[in-house]
Structures are given as C-alpha cells and as structure tokens.
Amino acid sequence: MDIITPKRIRITLKTVRAFIFISILFFLLFSFMAGSFILYAKIQGPPSLAVPQTTIFYADNGKKIGESHNGEKRYWVQLKDISPNVVNATLAIEDRNFYNHSGFDYKRIAGAAIADIKALAKVQGASTITQQYARNLFLEHHKTWKRKALEALYTVRIELNYEKGEILEGYLNTIYYGHGVYGIEAAANYYFGKKAEELTVAEAALLAGIPKGPSVYSPYIDEKKSLNRKNVVLQTMKEAKFITKEQHEKALIEDITFRTRKGNAQNRIAPYFHDAVMKEAANKLNIDEQQIRTSGLKIHTTLNQNMQEIAEEVITKSIDTNSLIQTGFIAMDPNTGEVKALVGGRNYEESPFNRVTQAKRQPGSTMKPILYYAAVNTGFTPSTVMRSEPTTFQYDDGQSTYKPSNYNDYYANDLITLLEAMALSDNVYAVKTHLYLGMDELIKTAKQLGINTKLNKVPSLALGTSPVRLIDLVNAYGIIGNGGKRIEPVFIKKVEDANGNVLYEEKKDQEQILDEDAAFVTTHMMTGMFDKRLNSYTSVTGQGIANMLTRDYAGKSGTTETDSWMIGLTPQLVAGVWTGYDKGKSINIVEEKGYSKLIWAKFMEEALKNKASKKFKPSNGVIGVYINPESGKIATEDCPTERLTYYIAGTEPVQYCTAHIGEQKDDKQKNSQGDTKKTWYEKIFKWN
C-alpha cells in the first residue's frame, strides 16, 4: 500500500496547477487565435459568390434554342423557385443542423472522428453545407492542410456576411450532380426534363443522393445504386421529420422516369446563326465570348425556328448529296432587319466558315437593283430607253476599254426600256447606265445601303465584279423594299443577366435614307423578273421558277462563272441565296446553276404559306400607268401586251404607243393574260 506523504501531495498539487495553467494558457491562445481568425475573416469582407453559369439562347417566340457552357451546364435559380422537397432532402442527408451552427458542426465533427478511429479509416464526413459551398466556390478538392485552412477561412467569411437562405441557395446552385451538370436546376432538367420547383419527394431524394459520389450514384451509370441511395435519403428525411411515414412509404414506391440520354444530347439548332449571335453579343456588351458563355445570360434572338427548319430542309433536298457545291442562305424581316433564318454552309461540323457573314463573292447581276435605284433617283424612269447591242466602252480618258456581253450573247439590237433591262438582266444597258451616272454614283449608293466591302471604280462594277457579303446585299434589298428606311442585320432583341436585368435591348431606327418614291419604283421594277410579258429578245431571268410562285415577289438573280445568286422579297420577308464552290471552281453543271433560284422559291413559298399575301404599297409620290413594256409608252387597245408600271409623279409617260396600230390582236392571248379594255383615263390613273 502506497503511503501519501506531504512531499508527494505537494508534487501532485504542483502538477495539477501546471496542467490548469497550461490549459488556461492554451485556451487563451486558442481564443486569441480564433478571435484573430474571425477578425481577419471579418476584415476580408464578403467573398464573391459569382460562379460560371450557362448562357441560354431563345428564339423569337421565347423557346430555348441553345446554350453555351464550355461543357458545364449551370443555371441559377432563387431558393423560392426550388422545390421544398429538394431543400429537405439536401438538409437531411448533408447537414441537419444547418440552421443551428455557424459554419462548423462540432458535435458532428466529434462523432465523425470517433467513427473513423473505430474503423481505422475515413468512413464518415463532417463537412457542413457552408464548408462544401466554400470548397465548391474557391478551392481545389486536393486534401491538403493549406486547403483545409483556406476552407475554414472562406467558411467563416461566408457565415459572417451572408444569410442562411443565401448560403443554401448558393450551395444548391453550385453542387455537382455528375455529367457536367452543376446546380439543382440543371440537374432537374438533365435527369427528369423538369424545373427544380417541380421535383417530387422521390426525385428530390434521388438527386440529393448523387453529390456524395456522382460517378457512383448517377442513375445513368448504375441505376440500382442510385435508387438504393435514394432510399437512404428518404430514410434520413423521415428520421429528421421532413416527411411523414405515409410520405416516406409513398416515395419508396414512386415510379421514377428518367429522361433519355438521347433527350440530353446537345442539339445544334442553327449553329451558324448561333456563332453570329455570339459575335454580335460580344460587340453589343463589349465583353469577350468566353464571358458570354459563362455569365448566365438570357439572350433573346430573332431566329424563327419554323423558317430555320424550312431553310435547312429545302437546302438539303434541293442540292444533290454527291455535289461538293456550297451554299449560304439568309432570311430577314425587311422592316426591322431581324434575321429570321441563316444557313452558312451545308455542314457546320465539316466547315464552320459562315458563307453568309464571312464570305466575299462576286454578286453578278444582283448589283443591278442598286444601280437602277441610283438611276431612278437621278431622273431615269422605267420607260427610259437605250440600245442593247454589242458595245465596247472606253474609260480612263480613253486609255482603257471594256466590252461586256449578255448571257448567251443575246441582244435586242434595238432600244429597250429600263423595265425590260431589269427583268431580262441586260448587261449592256447596265454598263451604259453606270457610265452615264458616273462610276462614283453606284459606289456611293452601295455604301449608303450598308455594303462596306471594297468596290472597284470600273465599268464592270455594274455587273457585280467586286466581291460583297451575302448578308450585306440582302440587307440592301430590304432597305429598297421597305421604302428606303435604314435597317441593319439584327440577331439579338434583348440580353438579360442572370437576375433578369436588361443589359441590352435593340432599338428600332426608322431613319429614311433613300428617296421613298425611287425605292418603290425600283422595287416594283424588280417584280418584272417573274413576268413573262416582259420577254423581248430573251426570257425573263425568273421564268424557270415563275410557275412555282403564288404571290407577288420582287427579286433579282445573278450569275458569274463561280457564283450563283438569288435575292428576292415580299413586304414581309427578304431572303437571299448564294451557291458556289469555296475554292473558286467554276459552276459547269446546268443543274447546279439553278440551285439558288430553286432554294429561294421553295423557301419563300413554304415560309409564307400561312401568311396573308401582301403587295408592295405604292408611296404617295408615285403614279401607276399601264404601258406597253417594249416601248415604255402608254398602252392602247392595239397593244398586244400591257403592264402596270409605276413612276415618280411627273415622270410618267404622256405619249401613247403607236407601234401596233392596225395589228390583229390575239384576243385569246389577251384574255389569258387577264387584260381587259381600259379607257385612257383608267390606263393613267386607275391602277389598283
């Protein structure tokens, strides 16, 4: 038996005092360090909770048509827009004491430590939702002491500066659910095709169970393990009294339907249009495309999905699959400039080069409406006549010559009107007009219409020898067709940030930049390419597709050795098509030369099928006259053909056509053309 002596008592008391002193010292040191840590965290202020978010693109009807996320789907939704089932399931399995701790659950930490010691392995986690949120936002997932210290710092900073609701909202919007999906909204859509607010108890439990091991508990990887994990979550929800026994039993047997993996595939709707939108958004917002992709923006575009589908289908069906020919297509609203459909090539995956916005090609005769607008605006009329015959032109003070030729070398070898020259695409008439006006006039007018590519000051410019972009030329036609009001190609109506704040909204500019009357006269002359009554020495250029058309169109085609164009419009829609080879190969196959007109005609008819047929409305300063197209004079009862033609008031013809007096009229032909006898008063003033 040990004898306790006074000496031993003194030693024991000394030891106890030392232990107490050291404990107090340690407590004070710990308190000081903890206080300093908290003070430092407070001084640092609130950390930014901004995270990369998926930017969403919408069509003109508000339907989602795409997203941009660099391989990660991220959407941000407010806590009120998340199903309470999700909140309860997450709290039950991840952090039941979330609302009762200040970032660290010390009781849970102690319990986890004991469990790990007993198992001699890491078997139980103790991280709170705040700790996990800090880790997701700011830290790598490598397990180092430095990372642990930083995690603690960020946890304190978050808890000191944000409400619990804000923290929970942030966590649910940033947690990883597998397959590149971040946040509950993206997960609900990815797995179930739903919004987060629509999730049932069972669906919420299944999703809440995935973050523990996305590569293990994803139903797309192992459905059995995923469902078992769901049942574990449901059990914890019942234990935490988030659901009743009856709800638990019902959720256990609920039939869960997963979205098919095919349904999750990223459909590339209008990829060329998408690229153009990205570029315009970067310009309008003055940020780079990387920021656009990850800023959670809502970009409301001008795309009409129906028209886009029609365009893609028509191109696919019209061009021989074995042909290597390429195409560019664009359709716009001529009144606003809004781009409704765009196809930049036949296969985006093979070639993302956009032949609508990037390619510069020779437009051929599609330049002529711009030339003839300039002519009408400076005194020409549809009845202005010039001789069409082989001609060699001299320019540069006689030092240079140029000899254009008509298609297949067909010439009237006689006087023809401007109306006929447009419909028949007479090249000699065009060059004569170009030189008469002065070669600067066409360049100036083209610039006025938004064509900014370099245009060479040469006689052949009238025949489209200087390359232009399809989008610019179609926009120019839209301006002429809408009566001369300025428009520019528009891809974006509005951009909102992740919180719904409007960052950009398109403003409609109705500035009048052309003479309204001259623009209408030009537009109406462009309807002549489909009018067989204008056949003179050759066919009108739209004769091959005229029988396909069921309403009034204005348009112009153009052909070079390497390019084929067709641009045309109604008051509601303007569309343009280019076909050709990327490397400048000549178009030698007859069928390929007709692709552009065929695609344009099929598209316009289908796109406008259910829309009212509208005519171009005459401006106030024009007058309509029935003329003989060949002479350009007022038609008489003796003329075999007459056509309603518009003139700027004061420039209309006053002479009657006398070329057919005494000729025997073919009444049958006359009736088939729908012509009826009219008085001289009706021929001049009554045109509706």
XYZ file of N, CA, C and O in Angstrom, residues 327-332 342-344 354-361 363 366 451 453 467-477 489 564-567 575-579:
168
model
N -23.282 26.523 -100.075
C -24.369 27.495 -100.123
C -24.346 28.386 -98.901
O -23.803 28.031 -97.850
N -24.949 29.538 -99.058
C -25.207 30.447 -97.949
C -26.632 30.935 -98.100
O -27.097 31.195 -99.226
N -27.351 31.045 -96.997
C -28.760 31.458 -97.052
C -29.072 32.351 -95.864
O -28.646 32.082 -94.737
N -29.860 33.388 -96.103
C -30.314 34.247 -95.013
C -31.691 34.796 -95.343
O -31.986 35.131 -96.499
N -32.555 34.849 -94.321
C -33.877 35.470 -94.453
C -34.024 36.519 -93.363
O -33.649 36.283 -92.214
N -34.570 37.674 -93.723
C -34.687 38.794 -92.797
C -36.067 39.438 -92.909
O -36.735 39.324 -93.936
N -30.811 31.502 -90.961
C -29.464 31.637 -91.525
C -28.813 30.268 -91.632
O -28.795 29.502 -90.666
N -28.295 29.974 -92.816
C -27.543 28.744 -93.045
C -26.231 29.146 -93.706
O -26.231 29.662 -94.817
N -25.133 28.926 -93.000
C -23.842 29.386 -93.503
C -23.070 28.370 -94.314
O -21.978 28.652 -94.810
N -18.727 30.695 -92.159
C -20.060 31.211 -92.450
C -20.065 31.949 -93.782
O -19.511 33.047 -93.905
N -20.698 31.351 -94.770
C -20.705 31.922 -96.119
C -21.717 33.046 -96.281
O -21.809 33.635 -97.355
N -22.461 33.336 -95.232
C -23.387 34.467 -95.241
C -22.711 35.717 -94.704
O -22.813 36.793 -95.287
N -22.011 35.580 -93.594
C -21.434 36.746 -92.917
C -19.950 36.941 -93.193
O -19.429 38.040 -92.996
N -19.246 35.880 -93.633
C -17.798 35.968 -93.788
C -17.331 35.957 -95.240
O -16.372 36.641 -95.589
N -17.980 35.175 -96.081
C -17.515 35.022 -97.465
C -17.787 36.281 -98.279
O -18.839 36.909 -98.149
N -16.833 36.642 -99.115
C -16.989 37.748 -100.052
C -16.919 37.163 -101.464
O -15.897 36.597 -101.853
N -18.011 37.297 -102.200
C -18.097 36.708 -103.537
C -18.650 37.738 -104.523
O -19.338 38.678 -104.157
N -21.147 39.311 -106.801
C -22.611 39.180 -106.801
C -23.257 39.146 -108.173
O -24.463 38.937 -108.283
N -26.967 40.744 -109.315
C -27.726 41.173 -108.132
C -27.313 42.573 -107.680
O -27.951 43.143 -106.800
N -23.225 48.398 -97.793
C -22.230 47.498 -98.384
C -20.856 48.133 -98.189
O -20.515 49.133 -98.823
N -17.737 46.474 -98.228
C -16.564 45.865 -98.855
C -16.044 46.808 -99.941
O -16.764 47.680 -100.434
N -16.358 41.744 -105.031
C -16.973 40.827 -104.059
C -17.697 41.562 -102.929
O -17.247 42.606 -102.453
N -18.815 41.000 -102.510
C -19.592 41.514 -101.383
C -20.040 40.337 -100.514
O -19.910 39.178 -100.896
N -20.564 40.647 -99.353
C -21.118 39.615 -98.463
C -22.609 39.451 -98.743
O -23.315 40.433 -98.972
N -23.072 38.229 -98.664
C -24.489 37.952 -98.894
C -25.359 38.719 -97.901
O -26.383 39.294 -98.270
N -24.967 38.757 -96.635
C -25.783 39.418 -95.622
C -25.946 40.907 -95.921
O -27.011 41.479 -95.714
N -24.891 41.538 -96.451
C -24.960 42.973 -96.758
C -25.882 43.231 -97.947
O -26.644 44.202 -97.955
N -25.805 42.361 -98.945
C -26.614 42.560 -100.146
C -28.096 42.319 -99.853
O -28.963 43.060 -100.321
N -28.400 41.302 -99.061
C -29.791 41.037 -98.686
C -30.332 42.198 -97.853
O -31.481 42.624 -98.026
N -29.523 42.737 -96.970
C -29.940 43.890 -96.174
C -30.227 45.092 -97.073
O -31.198 45.830 -96.851
N -29.410 45.279 -98.096
C -29.622 46.385 -99.033
C -30.950 46.226 -99.766
O -31.697 47.199 -99.943
N -31.267 45.011 -100.184
C -32.558 44.761 -100.834
C -33.701 45.072 -99.870
O -34.747 45.582 -100.277
N -28.656 44.207 -90.188
C -28.956 42.848 -89.736
C -28.958 42.771 -88.211
O -28.003 43.183 -87.557
N -23.587 31.727 -108.045
C -24.986 31.824 -108.450
C -25.765 32.427 -107.286
O -25.668 31.961 -106.149
N -26.548 33.476 -107.566
C -27.250 34.229 -106.527
C -28.739 34.354 -106.855
O -29.134 34.399 -108.019
N -29.535 34.444 -105.814
C -30.936 34.818 -105.962
C -31.355 35.536 -104.697
O -31.226 35.011 -103.589
N -31.845 36.773 -104.863
C -32.338 37.563 -103.740
C -33.706 38.099 -104.119
O -33.896 38.614 -105.220
N -35.149 37.364 -98.611
C -34.245 36.221 -98.466
C -33.254 36.199 -99.617
O -33.561 36.625 -100.736
N -32.068 35.698 -99.327
C -31.034 35.607 -100.345
C -30.304 34.286 -100.267
O -30.102 33.736 -99.181
N -29.911 33.776 -101.441
C -29.199 32.502 -101.528
C -27.972 32.692 -102.406
O -28.041 33.324 -103.468
N -26.858 32.148 -101.939
C -25.661 32.040 -102.778
C -25.274 30.577 -102.871
O -25.339 29.853 -101.870
N -24.904 30.135 -104.050
C -24.342 28.798 -104.214
C -23.080 28.903 -105.066
O -22.987 29.736 -105.966
